[in-house]
Coordinates of C-alpha atoms in Angstrom, one line a residue:
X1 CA 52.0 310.4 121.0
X2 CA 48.6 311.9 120.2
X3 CA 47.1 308.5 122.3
X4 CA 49.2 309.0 125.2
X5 CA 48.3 312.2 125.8
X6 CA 44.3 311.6 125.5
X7 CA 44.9 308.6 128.0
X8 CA 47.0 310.8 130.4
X9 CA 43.8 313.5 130.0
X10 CA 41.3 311.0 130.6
X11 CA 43.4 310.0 134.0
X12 CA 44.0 313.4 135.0
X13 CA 40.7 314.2 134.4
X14 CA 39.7 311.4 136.3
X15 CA 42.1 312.1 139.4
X16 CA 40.4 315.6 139.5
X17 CA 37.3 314.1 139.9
X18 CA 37.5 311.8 142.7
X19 CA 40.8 313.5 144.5
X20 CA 43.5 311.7 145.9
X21 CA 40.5 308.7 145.7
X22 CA 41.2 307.7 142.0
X23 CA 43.1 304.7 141.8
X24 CA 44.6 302.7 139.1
X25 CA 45.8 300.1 141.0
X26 CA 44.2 297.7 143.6
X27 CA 42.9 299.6 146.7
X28 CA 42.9 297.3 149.9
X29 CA 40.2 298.5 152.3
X30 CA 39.5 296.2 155.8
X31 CA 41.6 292.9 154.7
X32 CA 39.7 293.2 151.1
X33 CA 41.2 294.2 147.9
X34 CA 39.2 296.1 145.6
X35 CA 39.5 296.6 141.6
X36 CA 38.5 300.3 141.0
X37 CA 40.0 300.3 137.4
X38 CA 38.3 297.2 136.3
X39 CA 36.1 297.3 133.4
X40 CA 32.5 296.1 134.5
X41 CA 30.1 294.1 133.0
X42 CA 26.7 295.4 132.4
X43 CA 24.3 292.1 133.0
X44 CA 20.8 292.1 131.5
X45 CA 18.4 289.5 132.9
X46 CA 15.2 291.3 132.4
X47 CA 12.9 289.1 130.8
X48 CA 11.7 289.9 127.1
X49 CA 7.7 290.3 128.1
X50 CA 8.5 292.9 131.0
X51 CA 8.3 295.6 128.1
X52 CA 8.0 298.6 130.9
X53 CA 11.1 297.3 133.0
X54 CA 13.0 297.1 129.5
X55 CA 12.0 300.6 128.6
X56 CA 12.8 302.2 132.3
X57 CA 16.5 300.0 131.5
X58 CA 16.8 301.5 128.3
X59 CA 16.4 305.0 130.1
X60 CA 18.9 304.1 132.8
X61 CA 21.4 303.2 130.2
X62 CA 22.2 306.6 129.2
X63 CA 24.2 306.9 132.1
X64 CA 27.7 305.7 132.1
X65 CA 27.3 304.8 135.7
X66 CA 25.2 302.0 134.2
X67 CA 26.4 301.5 130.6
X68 CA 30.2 302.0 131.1
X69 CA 30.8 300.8 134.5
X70 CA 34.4 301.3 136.1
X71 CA 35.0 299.2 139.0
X72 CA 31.9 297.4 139.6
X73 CA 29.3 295.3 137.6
X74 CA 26.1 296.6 136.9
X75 CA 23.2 293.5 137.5
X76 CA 19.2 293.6 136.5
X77 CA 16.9 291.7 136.7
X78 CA 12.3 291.7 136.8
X79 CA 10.1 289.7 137.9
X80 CA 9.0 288.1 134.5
X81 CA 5.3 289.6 135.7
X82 CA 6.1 293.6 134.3
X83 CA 5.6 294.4 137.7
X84 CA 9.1 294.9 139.2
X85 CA 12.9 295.7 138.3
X86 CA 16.0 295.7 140.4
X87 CA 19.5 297.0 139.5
X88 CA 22.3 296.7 141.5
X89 CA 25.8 297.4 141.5
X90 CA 28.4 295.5 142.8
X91 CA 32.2 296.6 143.5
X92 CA 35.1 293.6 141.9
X93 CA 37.3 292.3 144.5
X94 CA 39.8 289.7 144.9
X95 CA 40.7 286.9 146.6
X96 CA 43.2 284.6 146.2
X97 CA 43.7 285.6 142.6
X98 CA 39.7 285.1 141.9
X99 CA 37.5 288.1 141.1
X100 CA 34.3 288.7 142.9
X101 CA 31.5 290.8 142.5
X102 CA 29.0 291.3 145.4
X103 CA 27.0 292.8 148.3
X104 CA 26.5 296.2 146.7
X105 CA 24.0 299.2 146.2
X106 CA 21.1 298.4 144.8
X107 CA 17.7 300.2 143.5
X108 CA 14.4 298.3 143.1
X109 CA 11.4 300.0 141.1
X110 CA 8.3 298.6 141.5
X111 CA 5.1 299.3 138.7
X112 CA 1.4 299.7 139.8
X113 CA 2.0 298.4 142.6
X114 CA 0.3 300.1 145.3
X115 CA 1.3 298.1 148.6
X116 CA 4.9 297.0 147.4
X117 CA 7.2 297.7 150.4
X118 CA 4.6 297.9 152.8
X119 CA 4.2 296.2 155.9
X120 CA 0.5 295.5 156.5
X121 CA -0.7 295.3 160.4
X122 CA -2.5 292.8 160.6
X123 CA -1.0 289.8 158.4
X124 CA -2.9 288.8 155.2
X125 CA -5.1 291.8 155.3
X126 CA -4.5 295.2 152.8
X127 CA -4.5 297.5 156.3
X128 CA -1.5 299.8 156.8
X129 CA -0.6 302.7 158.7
X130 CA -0.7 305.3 156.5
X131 CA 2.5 306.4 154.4
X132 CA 4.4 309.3 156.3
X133 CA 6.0 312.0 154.0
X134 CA 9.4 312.8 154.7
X135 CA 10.8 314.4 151.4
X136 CA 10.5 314.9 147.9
X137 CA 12.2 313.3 145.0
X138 CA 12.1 315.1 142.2
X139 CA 8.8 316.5 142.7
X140 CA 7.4 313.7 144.1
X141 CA 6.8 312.5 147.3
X142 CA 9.3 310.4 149.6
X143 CA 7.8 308.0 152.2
X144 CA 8.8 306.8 155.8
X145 CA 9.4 302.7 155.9
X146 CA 10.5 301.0 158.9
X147 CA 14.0 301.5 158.5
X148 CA 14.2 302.7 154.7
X149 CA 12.2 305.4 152.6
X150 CA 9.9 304.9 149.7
X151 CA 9.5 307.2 146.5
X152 CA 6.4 307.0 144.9
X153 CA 5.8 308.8 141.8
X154 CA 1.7 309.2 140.7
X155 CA 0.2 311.7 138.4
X156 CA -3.4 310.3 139.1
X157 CA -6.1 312.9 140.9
X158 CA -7.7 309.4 142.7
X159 CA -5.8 308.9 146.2
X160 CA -3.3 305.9 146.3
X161 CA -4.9 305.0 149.5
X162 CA -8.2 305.3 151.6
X163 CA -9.1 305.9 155.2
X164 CA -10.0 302.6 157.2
X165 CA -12.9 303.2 160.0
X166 CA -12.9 301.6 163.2
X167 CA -15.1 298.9 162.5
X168 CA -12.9 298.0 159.7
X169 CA -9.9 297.5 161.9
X170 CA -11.5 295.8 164.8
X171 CA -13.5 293.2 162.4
X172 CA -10.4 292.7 160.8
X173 CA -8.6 292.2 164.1
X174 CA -11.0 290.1 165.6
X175 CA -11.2 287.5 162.6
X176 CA -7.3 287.5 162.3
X177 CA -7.4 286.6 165.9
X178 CA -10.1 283.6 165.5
X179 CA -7.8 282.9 162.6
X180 CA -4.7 282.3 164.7
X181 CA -6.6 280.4 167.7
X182 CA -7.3 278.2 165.0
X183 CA -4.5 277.5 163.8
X184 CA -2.2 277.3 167.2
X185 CA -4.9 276.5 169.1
X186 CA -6.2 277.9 172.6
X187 CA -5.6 277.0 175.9
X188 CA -7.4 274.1 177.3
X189 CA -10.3 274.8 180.0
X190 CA -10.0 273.3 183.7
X191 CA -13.1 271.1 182.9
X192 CA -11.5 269.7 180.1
X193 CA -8.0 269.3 181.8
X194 CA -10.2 267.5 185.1
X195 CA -11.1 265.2 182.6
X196 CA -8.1 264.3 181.3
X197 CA -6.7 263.6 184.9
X198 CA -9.9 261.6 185.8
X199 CA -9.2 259.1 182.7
X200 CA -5.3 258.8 183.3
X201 CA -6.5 258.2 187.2
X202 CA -8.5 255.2 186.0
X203 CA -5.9 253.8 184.1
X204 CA -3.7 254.4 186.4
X205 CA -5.9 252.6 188.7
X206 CA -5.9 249.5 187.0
X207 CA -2.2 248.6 187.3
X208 CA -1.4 250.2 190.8
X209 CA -3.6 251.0 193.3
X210 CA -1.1 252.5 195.5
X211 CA 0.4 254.8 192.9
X212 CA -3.2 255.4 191.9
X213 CA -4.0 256.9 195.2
X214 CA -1.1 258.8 195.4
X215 CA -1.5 260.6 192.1
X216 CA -5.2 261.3 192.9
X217 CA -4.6 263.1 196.0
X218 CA -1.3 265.4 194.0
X219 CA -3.9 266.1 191.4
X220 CA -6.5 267.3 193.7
X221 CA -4.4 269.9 194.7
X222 CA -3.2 270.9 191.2
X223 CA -7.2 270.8 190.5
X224 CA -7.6 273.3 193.1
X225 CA -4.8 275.8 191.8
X226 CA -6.5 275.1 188.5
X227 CA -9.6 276.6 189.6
X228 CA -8.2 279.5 191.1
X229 CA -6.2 280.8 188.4
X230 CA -9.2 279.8 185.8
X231 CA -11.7 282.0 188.4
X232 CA -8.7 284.7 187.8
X233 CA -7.6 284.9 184.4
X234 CA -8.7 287.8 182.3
X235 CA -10.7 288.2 178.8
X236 CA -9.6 286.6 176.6
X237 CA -8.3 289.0 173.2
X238 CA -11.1 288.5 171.1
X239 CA -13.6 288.6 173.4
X240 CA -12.2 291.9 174.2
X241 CA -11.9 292.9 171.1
X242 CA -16.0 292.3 170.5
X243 CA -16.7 293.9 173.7
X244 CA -14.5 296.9 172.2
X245 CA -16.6 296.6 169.0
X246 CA -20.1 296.5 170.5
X247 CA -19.1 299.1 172.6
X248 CA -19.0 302.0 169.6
X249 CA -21.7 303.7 168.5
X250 CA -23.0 303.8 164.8
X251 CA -20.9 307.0 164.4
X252 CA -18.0 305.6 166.2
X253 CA -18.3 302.9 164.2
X254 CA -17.8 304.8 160.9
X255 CA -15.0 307.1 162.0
X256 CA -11.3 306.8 160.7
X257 CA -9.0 304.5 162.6
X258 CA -5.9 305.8 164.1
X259 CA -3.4 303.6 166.0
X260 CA -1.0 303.8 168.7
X261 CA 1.1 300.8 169.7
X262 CA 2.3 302.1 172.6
X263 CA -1.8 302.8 173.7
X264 CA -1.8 299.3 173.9
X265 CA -2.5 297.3 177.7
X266 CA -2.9 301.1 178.6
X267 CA -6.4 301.3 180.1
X268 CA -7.4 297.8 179.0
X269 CA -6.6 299.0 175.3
X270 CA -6.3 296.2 173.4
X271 CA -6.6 297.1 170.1
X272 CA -4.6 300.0 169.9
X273 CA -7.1 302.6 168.4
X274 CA -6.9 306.0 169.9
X275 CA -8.5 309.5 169.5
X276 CA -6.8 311.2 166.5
X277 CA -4.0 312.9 168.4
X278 CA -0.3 313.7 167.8
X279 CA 1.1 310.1 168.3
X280 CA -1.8 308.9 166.5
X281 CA -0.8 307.2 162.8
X282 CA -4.5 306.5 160.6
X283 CA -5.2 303.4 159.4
X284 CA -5.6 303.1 155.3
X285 CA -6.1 300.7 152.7
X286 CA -5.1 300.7 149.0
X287 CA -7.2 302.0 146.7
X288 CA -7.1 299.4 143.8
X289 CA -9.8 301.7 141.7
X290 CA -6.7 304.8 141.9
X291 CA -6.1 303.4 138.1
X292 CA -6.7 300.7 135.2
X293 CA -5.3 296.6 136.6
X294 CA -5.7 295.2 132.9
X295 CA -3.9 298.3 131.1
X296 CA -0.1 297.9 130.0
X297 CA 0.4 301.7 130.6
X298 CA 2.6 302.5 134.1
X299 CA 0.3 304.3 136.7
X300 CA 2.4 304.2 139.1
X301 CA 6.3 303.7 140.2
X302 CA 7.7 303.2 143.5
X303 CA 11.4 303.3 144.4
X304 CA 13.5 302.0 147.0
X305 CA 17.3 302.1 147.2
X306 CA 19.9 300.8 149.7
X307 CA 23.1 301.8 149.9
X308 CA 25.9 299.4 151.6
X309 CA 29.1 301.2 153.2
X310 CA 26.8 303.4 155.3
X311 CA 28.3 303.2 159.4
X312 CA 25.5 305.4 160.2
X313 CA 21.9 304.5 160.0
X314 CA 20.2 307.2 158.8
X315 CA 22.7 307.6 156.2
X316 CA 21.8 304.8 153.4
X317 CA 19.0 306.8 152.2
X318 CA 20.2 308.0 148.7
X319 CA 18.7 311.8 150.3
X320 CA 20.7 311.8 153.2
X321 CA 24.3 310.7 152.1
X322 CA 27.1 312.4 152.5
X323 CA 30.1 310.9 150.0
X324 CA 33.1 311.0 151.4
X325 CA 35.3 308.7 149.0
X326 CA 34.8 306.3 146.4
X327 CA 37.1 303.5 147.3
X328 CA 35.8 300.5 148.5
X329 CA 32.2 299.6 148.8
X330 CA 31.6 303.3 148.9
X331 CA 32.4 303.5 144.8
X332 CA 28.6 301.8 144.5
X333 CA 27.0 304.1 146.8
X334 CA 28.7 307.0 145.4
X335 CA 27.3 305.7 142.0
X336 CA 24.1 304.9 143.0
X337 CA 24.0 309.0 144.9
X338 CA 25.4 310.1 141.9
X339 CA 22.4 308.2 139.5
X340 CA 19.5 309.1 142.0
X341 CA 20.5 313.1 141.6
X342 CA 20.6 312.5 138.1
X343 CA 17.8 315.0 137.1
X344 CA 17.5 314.8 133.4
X345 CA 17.5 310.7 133.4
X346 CA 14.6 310.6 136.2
X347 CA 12.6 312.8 134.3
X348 CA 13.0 310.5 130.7
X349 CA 11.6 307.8 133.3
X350 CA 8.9 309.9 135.2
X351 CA 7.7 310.5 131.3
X352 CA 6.4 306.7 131.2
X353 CA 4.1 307.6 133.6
X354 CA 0.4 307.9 132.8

């Protein structure tokens, strides 16, 4: 009698919490059936050396949203390199009489890693625009990503990231430009294509006279649009972009960077470096002095989380979501919300940090 009535408690309990959205039977949402009373699994694939993603597990694990999961299995996994963990949890389903888990909320955390998440702007070099602020997360500041938000939490007093002058960005443009000339090669010249035509005429020649002469006198033609577009076509982008560069002065040269795409073929603006202004973004780089490389100690931690039943853009950032039931693939996100306002667990982790 006595366990009856704790197990009709523990439901009731339950039913209070979540609302006429507590089921103990299969929920079918869209064509899918979901399992919200299933016992989940709690997977553990974080490799034995990444001591620091074992220890920020360890931490997460004293909530039951990851160490008793209901409904969904609980997945995570590092990098085997101590720099990055990922934990996500996926909502049980079934189809034809086979259980799945999959395509749920997830939350990576990345460790002294400056850059992680980042796009750079010019590929394979360490410039960015630099990081916007749009919130806070427990005291520490939430970035802007293209389409998702970045935490980063640092104690340090050196910045994360320094200021990029001019020269910087339009040497690095320039030599990123060479870089791709080289490797999908440029345009050829009308001297060079002249030639080509002369030796195919010859060869031509040899086998048919006739069709020889005809193709001289089409080419001639085409050699005489050839020239006029060639006598037309404009700079090309890195000569440009060295014009642009000789063009500064020494103090120019050393002034911060800011960027506007949208300045761009404005003006014969190539590179997209403006006057600091109000649609003007600076350029940084990371600062990879900010703390120790060698030590074993976390520095730094960066978080990113995506949420999954979101129909609204703007809402899959943990900040900005508004639960509105738990059935579903909304019972990971609702997790997940529920874990990222969990105050007392994010400030065991922030404790790692140096």
């Amino acid at each position: 009698m006595k366990k009856h009535l704790i197990l009709f408690l523990t439901i009731l309990c339950q039913t209070i919490a979540f609302g006429q959205e507590y089921s103990n039977k299969p929920v079918t949402i869209d064509e899918r059936t979901f399992l919200p009373y299933m016992k989940g699994k709690v997977v553990n694939r974080i490799a034995k050396n990444d001591v620091n993603c074992q220890k920020i597990f360890n931490i997460l694990q004293s909530s039951e949203i990851i160490s008793k999961p209901q409904g969904y299995k609980v997945d995570a996994y590092s990098d085997g390199k101590n720099s990055s963990l990922e934990v996500s949890l996926s909502p049980y389903w079934l189809d034809n009489q086979t259980i799945f888990s999959d395509l749920g909320s997830n939350m990576k955390i990345y460790l002294n890693d400056i850059k992680a998440t980042w796009n750079s702007l010019i590929k394979y070099t360490d410039i960015y625009l630099a990081p916007v602020k749009v919130g806070d997360f427990m005291g520490y500041p939430i970035y802007k990503l293209i389409d998702d938000e970045k935490v980063m939490i640092y104690k340090g007093t050196a910045p994360l990231f320094l200021p990029v002058s001019r020269e910087e960005y339009l040497t690095a443009l320039i030599k990123s430009e060479v870089e791709k000339q080289k490797e999908y090669g440029t345009a050829k010249s009308s001297g060079e294509i002249s030639d080509e035509v002369g030796k195919a005429y010859q060869e031509l020649l040899k086998v048919d006279k006739e069709a020889a002469a005809e193709y001289k006198k089409e080419m001639e033609s085409f050699k005489k649009d050839l020239n006029e577009s060639e006598s037309n076509k404009p700079e090309d982008l890195v000569s440009s972009l060295k014009k642009e560069l000789a063009n500064l002065s020494p103090t120019q040269r050393k002034q911060q960077a800011y960027y506007d795409y949208y300045a761009i073929g404005k003006d014969g603006n190539l590179s997209g470096l403006v006057d600091e202004g109000e649609e003007a973004t600076s350029l940084v780089k990371p600062n990879y002095n900010a703390f120790s490389k060698n030590s074993r100690d976390i520095y730094l931690i960066s978080l990113t989380w995506t949420l999954i039943d979101t129909s609204e853009h703007e809402n899959h950032k943990p900040r900005l979501y508004q639960p509105k039931n738990s059935l579903g693939w909304a019972l990971t996100d609702y997790k997940m919300y529920e874990l990222y306002n969990n105050e007392m667990l994010w400030k065991e982790i922030i404790k790692l940090v140096r």
